[in-house]
Amino acid sequence: MEKSQLIEIGQRLRARRQELGLTREKMAELADIGTGYYGQLEVGTSQMSVDTLIKLSRSMHLPMEYLLFGEGEGTGDASPIVDLLRRCTPRELKLAEEVLKLFLMKAD
């Protein structure tokens, strides 16, 4: 795989991790891979095995095609959820964030 492709994959990994509001350490833990290795994947200095690709795809709730090629359905349309969140108080927003994080971690 070319270096530019590894960097693009890393950028998609980082973007999704940040969307989920997770640290590198927490993302690595959820995917059951080493923190240092996950960091190398994000910066594009390491390639991943098929097993790691599957783990990341499942833990990030993204199709493997999207992680590898940036094609296919990335994240879904969040506009209905955003509309609901706009009506929330700051306290309700914090609670909704925590519930969503728990849901995404347990969905596997």
PDB file of C-alpha atoms in Angstrom:
ATOM      1  CA  MET A   1       0.000   0.000   0.000  1.00  0.00           C
ATOM      2  CA  GLU A   2       1.316   3.462  -0.836  1.00  0.00           C
ATOM      3  CA  LYS A   3       2.245   5.942   1.876  1.00  0.00           C
ATOM      4  CA  SER A   4      -0.423   8.400   0.673  1.00  0.00           C
ATOM      5  CA  GLN A   5      -3.107   5.722   1.068  1.00  0.00           C
ATOM      6  CA  LEU A   6      -1.966   4.953   4.613  1.00  0.00           C
ATOM      7  CA  ILE A   7      -2.142   8.658   5.458  1.00  0.00           C
ATOM      8  CA  GLU A   8      -5.669   8.928   4.026  1.00  0.00           C
ATOM      9  CA  ILE A   9      -6.806   5.914   6.043  1.00  0.00           C
ATOM     10  CA  GLY A  10      -5.256   7.478   9.134  1.00  0.00           C
ATOM     11  CA  GLN A  11      -7.099  10.722   8.490  1.00  0.00           C
ATOM     12  CA  ARG A  12     -10.412   8.873   8.286  1.00  0.00           C
ATOM     13  CA  LEU A  13      -9.613   7.001  11.506  1.00  0.00           C
ATOM     14  CA  ARG A  14      -8.730  10.225  13.316  1.00  0.00           C
ATOM     15  CA  ALA A  15     -11.802  12.068  12.034  1.00  0.00           C
ATOM     16  CA  ARG A  16     -14.134   9.312  13.176  1.00  0.00           C
ATOM     17  CA  ARG A  17     -12.432   8.982  16.563  1.00  0.00           C
ATOM     18  CA  GLN A  18     -12.814  12.717  17.082  1.00  0.00           C
ATOM     19  CA  GLU A  19     -16.472  12.575  15.990  1.00  0.00           C
ATOM     20  CA  LEU A  20     -16.986   9.981  18.703  1.00  0.00           C
ATOM     21  CA  GLY A  21     -15.191  12.193  21.228  1.00  0.00           C
ATOM     22  CA  LEU A  22     -12.678   9.497  22.114  1.00  0.00           C
ATOM     23  CA  THR A  23      -8.997   9.606  22.927  1.00  0.00           C
ATOM     24  CA  ARG A  24      -6.546   7.444  21.028  1.00  0.00           C
ATOM     25  CA  GLU A  25      -6.203   5.319  24.130  1.00  0.00           C
ATOM     26  CA  LYS A  26      -9.950   4.736  24.436  1.00  0.00           C
ATOM     27  CA  MET A  27     -10.318   3.989  20.722  1.00  0.00           C
ATOM     28  CA  ALA A  28      -7.485   1.458  20.874  1.00  0.00           C
ATOM     29  CA  GLU A  29      -9.077  -0.142  23.912  1.00  0.00           C
ATOM     30  CA  LEU A  30     -12.458  -0.420  22.174  1.00  0.00           C
ATOM     31  CA  ALA A  31     -10.830  -1.981  19.110  1.00  0.00           C
ATOM     32  CA  ASP A  32      -8.707  -4.269  21.282  1.00  0.00           C
ATOM     33  CA  ILE A  33      -5.403  -3.123  19.769  1.00  0.00           C
ATOM     34  CA  GLY A  34      -2.345  -1.436  21.237  1.00  0.00           C
ATOM     35  CA  THR A  35      -2.409   2.318  21.778  1.00  0.00           C
ATOM     36  CA  GLY A  36       0.954   2.853  20.087  1.00  0.00           C
ATOM     37  CA  TYR A  37      -0.103   0.763  17.111  1.00  0.00           C
ATOM     38  CA  TYR A  38      -3.366   2.691  16.801  1.00  0.00           C
ATOM     39  CA  GLY A  39      -1.399   5.946  16.856  1.00  0.00           C
ATOM     40  CA  GLN A  40       0.800   4.645  14.035  1.00  0.00           C
ATOM     41  CA  LEU A  41      -2.313   3.829  12.013  1.00  0.00           C
ATOM     42  CA  GLU A  42      -3.659   7.336  12.503  1.00  0.00           C
ATOM     43  CA  VAL A  43      -0.463   8.990  11.269  1.00  0.00           C
ATOM     44  CA  GLY A  44      -0.037   6.504   8.428  1.00  0.00           C
ATOM     45  CA  THR A  45       3.224   4.902   9.490  1.00  0.00           C
ATOM     46  CA  SER A  46       1.863   1.377   9.855  1.00  0.00           C
ATOM     47  CA  GLN A  47      -0.348  -0.979   7.874  1.00  0.00           C
ATOM     48  CA  MET A  48      -3.129  -3.000   9.426  1.00  0.00           C
ATOM     49  CA  SER A  49      -4.084  -6.623   9.129  1.00  0.00           C
ATOM     50  CA  VAL A  50      -7.533  -7.742   8.043  1.00  0.00           C
ATOM     51  CA  ASP A  51      -8.278  -8.606  11.684  1.00  0.00           C
ATOM     52  CA  THR A  52      -7.421  -5.056  12.768  1.00  0.00           C
ATOM     53  CA  LEU A  53      -9.509  -3.610   9.937  1.00  0.00           C
ATOM     54  CA  ILE A  54     -12.494  -5.636  11.110  1.00  0.00           C
ATOM     55  CA  LYS A  55     -11.991  -4.562  14.732  1.00  0.00           C
ATOM     56  CA  LEU A  56     -11.768  -0.880  13.778  1.00  0.00           C
ATOM     57  CA  SER A  57     -14.728  -1.083  11.416  1.00  0.00           C
ATOM     58  CA  ARG A  58     -16.897  -2.613  14.123  1.00  0.00           C
ATOM     59  CA  SER A  59     -15.767  -0.381  16.961  1.00  0.00           C
ATOM     60  CA  MET A  60     -16.121   2.788  14.854  1.00  0.00           C
ATOM     61  CA  HIS A  61     -19.402   1.651  13.270  1.00  0.00           C
ATOM     62  CA  LEU A  62     -18.085   2.303   9.772  1.00  0.00           C
ATOM     63  CA  PRO A  63     -17.941   0.082   6.689  1.00  0.00           C
ATOM     64  CA  MET A  64     -14.515  -1.352   5.874  1.00  0.00           C
ATOM     65  CA  GLU A  65     -14.772   0.133   2.370  1.00  0.00           C
ATOM     66  CA  TYR A  66     -15.055   3.587   3.872  1.00  0.00           C
ATOM     67  CA  LEU A  67     -12.032   3.108   6.118  1.00  0.00           C
ATOM     68  CA  LEU A  68      -9.910   1.766   3.264  1.00  0.00           C
ATOM     69  CA  PHE A  69     -11.060   3.815   0.308  1.00  0.00           C
ATOM     70  CA  GLY A  70     -13.242   6.641   1.600  1.00  0.00           C
ATOM     71  CA  GLU A  71     -16.049   5.193  -0.511  1.00  0.00           C
ATOM     72  CA  GLY A  72     -19.426   3.903   0.425  1.00  0.00           C
ATOM     73  CA  GLU A  73     -21.520   5.168   3.222  1.00  0.00           C
ATOM     74  CA  GLY A  74     -19.418   6.873   5.847  1.00  0.00           C
ATOM     75  CA  THR A  75     -21.464   8.205   8.662  1.00  0.00           C
ATOM     76  CA  GLY A  76     -25.233   8.447   8.436  1.00  0.00           C
ATOM     77  CA  ASP A  77     -27.389  11.551   8.269  1.00  0.00           C
ATOM     78  CA  ALA A  78     -27.386  12.990  11.766  1.00  0.00           C
ATOM     79  CA  SER A  79     -29.668  15.946  11.052  1.00  0.00           C
ATOM     80  CA  PRO A  80     -32.726  14.521  12.900  1.00  0.00           C
ATOM     81  CA  ILE A  81     -30.587  13.955  15.977  1.00  0.00           C
ATOM     82  CA  VAL A  82     -29.008  17.387  15.689  1.00  0.00           C
ATOM     83  CA  ASP A  83     -32.476  18.947  15.541  1.00  0.00           C
ATOM     84  CA  LEU A  84     -33.418  17.184  18.783  1.00  0.00           C
ATOM     85  CA  LEU A  85     -30.169  18.190  20.459  1.00  0.00           C
ATOM     86  CA  ARG A  86     -30.722  21.854  19.600  1.00  0.00           C
ATOM     87  CA  ARG A  87     -33.749  21.811  21.901  1.00  0.00           C
ATOM     88  CA  CYS A  88     -31.757  20.497  24.876  1.00  0.00           C
ATOM     89  CA  THR A  89     -30.454  22.397  27.861  1.00  0.00           C
ATOM     90  CA  PRO A  90     -26.694  22.236  28.515  1.00  0.00           C
ATOM     91  CA  ARG A  91     -27.299  19.615  31.197  1.00  0.00           C
ATOM     92  CA  GLU A  92     -29.430  17.512  28.846  1.00  0.00           C
ATOM     93  CA  LEU A  93     -26.761  17.799  26.139  1.00  0.00           C
ATOM     94  CA  LYS A  94     -24.107  16.434  28.480  1.00  0.00           C
ATOM     95  CA  LEU A  95     -26.352  13.526  29.437  1.00  0.00           C
ATOM     96  CA  ALA A  96     -27.173  12.811  25.773  1.00  0.00           C
ATOM     97  CA  GLU A  97     -23.460  12.782  24.957  1.00  0.00           C
ATOM     98  CA  GLU A  98     -22.729  10.243  27.685  1.00  0.00           C
ATOM     99  CA  VAL A  99     -25.639   8.014  26.656  1.00  0.00           C
ATOM    100  CA  LEU A 100     -24.550   8.085  23.006  1.00  0.00           C
ATOM    101  CA  LYS A 101     -20.967   7.201  23.905  1.00  0.00           C
ATOM    102  CA  LEU A 102     -22.189   4.250  25.954  1.00  0.00           C
ATOM    103  CA  PHE A 103     -24.519   3.149  23.163  1.00  0.00           C
ATOM    104  CA  LEU A 104     -21.754   3.228  20.563  1.00  0.00           C
ATOM    105  CA  MET A 105     -19.417   1.261  22.801  1.00  0.00           C
ATOM    106  CA  LYS A 106     -22.023  -1.415  23.538  1.00  0.00           C
ATOM    107  CA  ALA A 107     -23.527  -1.708  20.041  1.00  0.00           C
ATOM    108  CA  ASP A 108     -21.108  -4.487  19.167  1.00  0.00           C
TER     109      ASP A 108
END
